[in-house]
Backbone as a chain_set.jsonl record, in Angstrom:
{"seq": "MKVYLDDERPTPEGWVPVRWPEEAIALLEGGQVTELSLDHDLGDDAHGTGYDVLLWLEEAVATRGFVPPRVRVHSANSSARRKMELAIERIERFVREREGTP", "coords": {"N": [[35.274, 117.212, 72.553], [32.561, 116.157, 74.531], [30.507, 117.617, 76.889], [28.822, 117.127, 79.934], [26.78, 118.559, 82.141], [25.6, 117.959, 85.268], [23.963, 116.994, 88.344], [22.75, 114.713, 89.256], [21.759, 112.832, 87.283], [22.862, 109.969, 85.428], [25.87, 110.094, 83.538], [25.842, 110.176, 80.046], [27.247, 107.708, 77.851], [30.39, 108.423, 76.429], [30.459, 111.068, 77.06], [31.829, 113.774, 79.006], [31.656, 114.049, 82.433], [30.594, 116.786, 84.465], [30.17, 118.652, 87.479], [29.746, 121.218, 88.473], [29.189, 124.681, 87.505], [31.636, 126.149, 87.11], [33.43, 124.168, 86.415], [32.505, 123.308, 83.924], [32.829, 125.705, 82.504], [35.609, 126.037, 82.635], [36.427, 123.922, 80.987], [35.229, 124.746, 78.586], [36.697, 127.089, 78.133], [39.088, 125.938, 77.47], [38.766, 125.262, 74.844], [38.128, 122.851, 73.567], [35.606, 121.753, 73.591], [32.926, 120.309, 71.972], [30.262, 119.712, 72.158], [27.671, 120.531, 74.475], [25.765, 119.754, 77.225], [23.259, 120.732, 79.396], [22.06, 120.761, 82.736], [19.784, 122.516, 84.851], [19.225, 122.862, 87.711], [21.432, 122.227, 90.218], [21.645, 121.382, 92.778], [22.68, 123.199, 94.586], [22.018, 126.252, 94.5], [23.36, 128.56, 95.24], [25.942, 127.953, 94.624], [25.783, 127.801, 91.935], [24.16, 127.407, 88.706], [23.074, 125.632, 85.739], [22.336, 127.667, 84.041], [24.131, 129.702, 84.618], [26.397, 128.934, 83.222], [25.523, 129.386, 80.636], [25.223, 132.173, 80.708], [27.903, 132.958, 80.948], [28.841, 131.917, 78.527], [27.308, 133.368, 76.67], [28.282, 135.992, 77.091], [30.972, 135.6, 76.371], [30.767, 134.91, 73.669], [29.509, 137.2, 72.614], [31.268, 139.336, 73.24], [33.92, 138.542, 72.92], [34.226, 137.045, 70.682], [34.089, 134.301, 70.925], [33.746, 130.951, 69.873], [30.966, 129.058, 70.064], [30.114, 125.762, 71.318], [27.881, 123.118, 70.19], [24.876, 123.395, 71.906], [22.721, 122.067, 74.364], [19.801, 121.535, 76.414], [18.995, 119.645, 79.238], [17.389, 119.805, 81.418], [14.842, 119.193, 83.855], [13.357, 121.146, 84.969], [10.907, 123.129, 84.078], [10.406, 125.953, 83.754], [12.958, 127.039, 84.075], [14.216, 125.696, 82.025], [13.073, 126.903, 79.762], [14.058, 129.522, 80.045], [16.755, 128.991, 79.716], [16.776, 127.99, 77.11], [16.081, 130.312, 75.714], [18.372, 131.827, 76.204], [20.223, 130.314, 74.755], [19.224, 130.769, 72.193], [19.806, 133.526, 71.995], [22.613, 133.429, 72.038], [23.082, 132.003, 69.672], [22.071, 133.897, 67.896], [23.935, 135.995, 68.197], [26.162, 134.741, 67.061], [25.273, 134.383, 64.406], [24.949, 137.081, 63.642], [27.568, 137.982, 63.824], [28.699, 136.493, 61.804], [27.367, 137.534, 59.712], [25.01, 136.462, 58.717], [21.477, 135.895, 58.243]], "CA": [[34.805, 116.618, 73.779], [31.17, 116.43, 74.875], [30.466, 117.89, 78.326], [27.495, 116.898, 80.509], [26.677, 119.171, 83.466], [24.459, 117.433, 86.018], [24.29, 116.564, 89.698], [22.072, 113.459, 89.61], [21.606, 111.869, 86.194], [24.098, 109.327, 84.969], [26.455, 110.706, 82.344], [25.786, 109.288, 78.878], [28.523, 107.201, 77.346], [31.063, 109.303, 75.495], [30.405, 112.438, 77.562], [32.643, 114.065, 80.184], [30.777, 114.585, 83.474], [30.998, 117.88, 85.347], [29.183, 118.844, 88.542], [29.536, 122.626, 88.772], [29.373, 125.577, 86.364], [33.03, 126.535, 86.855], [34.1, 123.054, 85.739], [32.104, 123.387, 82.513], [33.445, 126.905, 81.932], [37.042, 125.761, 82.456], [36.572, 123.097, 79.787], [34.91, 125.604, 77.447], [37.85, 127.971, 77.916], [40.142, 125.145, 76.844], [38.531, 125.247, 73.405], [37.979, 121.506, 73.002], [34.234, 121.284, 73.768], [32.135, 120.325, 70.734], [28.86, 119.674, 72.566], [27.464, 120.839, 75.872], [24.407, 119.463, 77.665], [23.159, 121.382, 80.693], [20.965, 120.724, 83.686], [19.715, 123.804, 85.533], [19.317, 122.725, 89.164], [22.582, 121.386, 90.541], [21.62, 121.037, 94.189], [23.142, 124.308, 95.418], [21.907, 127.427, 93.638], [24.383, 129.535, 95.617], [27.158, 127.54, 93.924], [25.551, 128.048, 90.521], [23.232, 126.583, 87.932], [23.422, 125.519, 84.325], [22.129, 128.974, 83.411], [25.358, 130.475, 84.777], [27.281, 128.572, 82.105], [25.016, 130.086, 79.459], [25.558, 133.592, 80.848], [29.316, 133.068, 80.598], [28.963, 131.637, 77.101], [26.735, 134.506, 75.951], [29.233, 137.1, 77.181], [32.176, 135.247, 75.61], [30.433, 134.974, 72.24], [29.165, 138.576, 72.252], [32.329, 140.324, 73.412], [35.267, 138.048, 72.623], [34.243, 136.233, 69.472], [34.184, 132.887, 71.26], [32.945, 130.073, 69.027], [30.313, 128.144, 70.996], [29.808, 124.401, 70.866], [26.446, 122.828, 70.138], [24.396, 123.424, 73.29], [21.371, 121.56, 74.604], [19.35, 121.574, 77.806], [18.3, 118.415, 79.64], [16.779, 120.09, 82.715], [13.419, 118.893, 84.034], [12.745, 122.367, 85.49], [10.338, 123.68, 82.837], [10.594, 127.402, 83.613], [14.389, 127.264, 83.871], [14.519, 125.188, 80.689], [12.7, 127.926, 78.788], [15.02, 130.615, 80.2], [18.004, 128.521, 79.136], [16.582, 127.926, 75.652], [16.149, 131.691, 75.229], [19.786, 132.201, 76.222], [20.849, 129.64, 73.616], [18.8, 131.518, 71.007], [20.588, 134.77, 71.955], [23.971, 133.058, 71.662], [23.052, 131.677, 68.242], [21.873, 135.157, 67.165], [25.23, 136.676, 68.188], [27.013, 134.057, 66.083], [24.777, 134.734, 63.059], [25.264, 138.496, 63.388], [29.014, 138.069, 63.607], [28.973, 135.879, 60.503], [26.653, 138.282, 58.684], [23.915, 135.676, 58.158], [20.214, 136.201, 58.918]], "C": [[33.369, 117.059, 74.013], [31.069, 116.515, 76.395], [29.026, 117.837, 78.818], [27.473, 117.426, 81.939], [25.418, 118.68, 84.165], [24.918, 116.99, 87.399], [23.694, 115.209, 90.049], [22.05, 112.419, 88.504], [22.933, 111.199, 85.863], [24.575, 109.981, 83.671], [26.374, 109.73, 81.18], [27.188, 108.864, 78.43], [29.095, 108.174, 76.319], [31.076, 110.768, 75.915], [31.308, 112.574, 78.787], [31.725, 114.666, 81.244], [31.404, 115.772, 84.207], [29.85, 118.156, 86.301], [28.801, 120.301, 88.748], [29.812, 123.508, 87.564], [30.84, 125.907, 86.071], [33.818, 125.417, 86.185], [33.775, 123.074, 84.244], [32.789, 124.565, 81.83], [34.939, 126.687, 81.694], [37.275, 124.91, 81.217], [36.254, 123.897, 78.527], [36.091, 126.52, 77.112], [39.007, 127.25, 77.251], [39.967, 124.978, 75.347], [38.298, 123.889, 72.769], [36.554, 120.966, 73.078], [33.479, 121.423, 72.45], [30.644, 120.299, 71.011], [28.787, 119.895, 74.063], [26.01, 120.568, 76.205], [24.288, 119.893, 79.121], [21.891, 121.048, 81.451], [20.939, 122.102, 84.333], [20.012, 123.654, 87.012], [20.41, 121.73, 89.519], [22.704, 121.102, 92.03], [22.087, 122.134, 95.123], [23.16, 125.563, 94.558], [22.933, 128.502, 93.982], [25.715, 129.224, 94.927], [27.016, 127.725, 92.419], [24.602, 127.049, 89.897], [23.745, 126.454, 86.504], [23.256, 126.832, 83.583], [23.379, 129.848, 83.535], [26.362, 130.167, 83.667], [26.83, 129.312, 80.845], [25.297, 131.583, 79.531], [27.023, 133.834, 80.484], [29.495, 132.922, 79.088], [28.441, 132.807, 76.266], [27.703, 135.691, 75.947], [30.47, 136.821, 76.325], [31.933, 135.34, 74.108], [30.241, 136.423, 71.809], [30.361, 139.52, 72.289], [33.722, 139.857, 73.002], [35.345, 137.19, 71.373], [34.393, 134.748, 69.716], [33.269, 132.08, 70.348], [32.303, 129.018, 69.927], [30.166, 126.734, 70.425], [28.306, 124.273, 70.637], [25.975, 122.709, 71.579], [22.98, 122.894, 73.347], [21.077, 121.623, 76.091], [18.642, 120.26, 78.114], [17.629, 118.575, 81.012], [15.303, 119.72, 82.726], [12.651, 120.094, 84.576], [12.223, 123.164, 84.296], [10.549, 125.19, 82.686], [12.067, 127.735, 83.387], [14.803, 126.793, 82.485], [14.228, 126.255, 79.643], [13.678, 129.1, 78.837], [16.353, 130.229, 79.541], [17.91, 128.44, 77.618], [16.636, 129.32, 75.029], [17.592, 132.192, 75.209], [20.53, 131.565, 75.045], [20.472, 130.352, 72.315], [19.581, 132.827, 70.884], [22.024, 134.484, 71.52], [24.036, 132.772, 70.169], [22.872, 132.939, 67.397], [23.182, 135.947, 67.103], [26.156, 136.059, 67.143], [26.579, 134.425, 64.666], [25.123, 136.175, 62.708], [26.74, 138.682, 63.093], [29.396, 137.541, 62.22], [28.279, 136.606, 59.365], [25.551, 137.485, 58.011], [22.639, 135.975, 58.936], [19.811, 135.195, 59.978]], "O": [[33.007, 118.2, 73.727], [31.491, 115.602, 77.105], [28.126, 118.419, 78.212], [28.064, 116.83, 82.839], [24.305, 118.948, 83.714], [26.084, 116.657, 87.609], [24.093, 114.608, 91.047], [22.299, 111.241, 88.76], [23.997, 111.802, 86.006], [23.771, 110.367, 82.822], [26.79, 108.578, 81.309], [28.168, 109.585, 78.617], [28.379, 108.681, 75.456], [31.634, 111.614, 75.217], [31.524, 111.607, 79.517], [31.079, 115.684, 80.992], [32.593, 115.761, 84.525], [28.689, 117.922, 85.967], [27.677, 120.601, 89.149], [30.588, 123.127, 86.688], [31.245, 125.939, 84.909], [34.776, 125.687, 85.461], [34.655, 122.881, 83.404], [33.274, 124.439, 80.706], [35.473, 127.104, 80.666], [38.224, 125.153, 80.473], [36.932, 123.745, 77.51], [36.436, 126.698, 75.943], [39.813, 127.865, 76.553], [40.906, 124.597, 74.65], [38.273, 123.785, 71.543], [36.31, 119.83, 72.671], [33.401, 122.511, 71.88], [29.848, 120.795, 70.213], [29.683, 119.517, 74.819], [25.114, 121.092, 75.543], [25.084, 119.493, 79.97], [20.794, 121.05, 80.892], [21.96, 122.789, 84.364], [20.958, 124.259, 87.516], [20.335, 120.55, 89.174], [23.745, 120.636, 92.494], [21.912, 122.022, 96.337], [24.182, 125.902, 93.96], [23.336, 129.273, 93.111], [26.516, 130.125, 94.677], [28.016, 127.797, 91.705], [24.286, 126.006, 90.468], [24.726, 127.091, 86.119], [23.956, 127.086, 82.603], [23.655, 130.653, 82.645], [27.093, 131.054, 83.227], [27.658, 129.806, 80.08], [25.583, 132.201, 78.505], [27.344, 134.8, 79.792], [30.209, 133.701, 78.456], [29.059, 133.19, 75.273], [27.915, 136.318, 74.909], [30.959, 137.714, 75.633], [32.799, 135.798, 73.363], [30.746, 136.834, 70.765], [30.459, 140.417, 71.452], [34.607, 140.678, 72.763], [36.408, 136.666, 71.04], [34.784, 134.007, 68.814], [32.138, 132.488, 70.083], [33.003, 128.176, 70.492], [30.102, 126.544, 69.211], [27.553, 125.219, 70.868], [26.592, 122.011, 72.384], [22.143, 123.217, 72.504], [21.981, 121.748, 76.917], [17.79, 119.813, 77.346], [17.337, 117.584, 81.682], [14.599, 119.908, 81.734], [11.422, 120.063, 84.637], [13.0, 123.801, 83.584], [10.844, 125.656, 81.586], [12.387, 128.619, 82.592], [15.645, 127.418, 81.84], [15.036, 126.487, 78.743], [14.083, 129.615, 77.795], [16.992, 131.055, 78.888], [18.862, 128.783, 76.917], [17.177, 129.49, 73.936], [17.986, 132.908, 74.289], [21.369, 132.209, 74.415], [21.315, 130.517, 71.434], [19.978, 133.201, 69.781], [22.585, 135.227, 70.714], [24.94, 133.244, 69.48], [23.445, 133.049, 66.313], [23.505, 136.512, 66.058], [26.852, 136.776, 66.424], [27.417, 134.742, 63.822], [25.548, 136.453, 61.586], [27.113, 139.454, 62.209], [30.29, 138.068, 61.558], [28.553, 136.342, 58.194], [25.182, 137.775, 56.873], [22.688, 136.27, 60.13], [18.767, 135.35, 60.611]]}, "num_chains": 1, "name": "protein.A"}
C-alpha cells in the first residue's frame, strides 16, 4: 500500500490518504506500507507534522529492526523538507548498517 500524508493536496491515484501522523504510523505498524509520501505542515502543529512520522520510523528502524518503506517528501516548506530529507538519510543509514553494507 502507498500512503500519502497531507492536509490539502489531492491524493494521487493509487495512494491511501491520511491526514494525521498517527494514521500514517498505524498503517506503518500494520506492515503493509510499501511507499510513504509526507507533507510537513498539516494545519495543526500541536497535532503533529510529517516529521513526527519520520521520528517514529527512525526509532523503529534503529531499535526494533523495522523495515521501512520507500519514503519521499512532498512538502513545500523548504526548511522542513531539508530536515525531513536528513531524517530519511539517517533511516537509510540505519538500514545499511544493519545489513552490513556501506
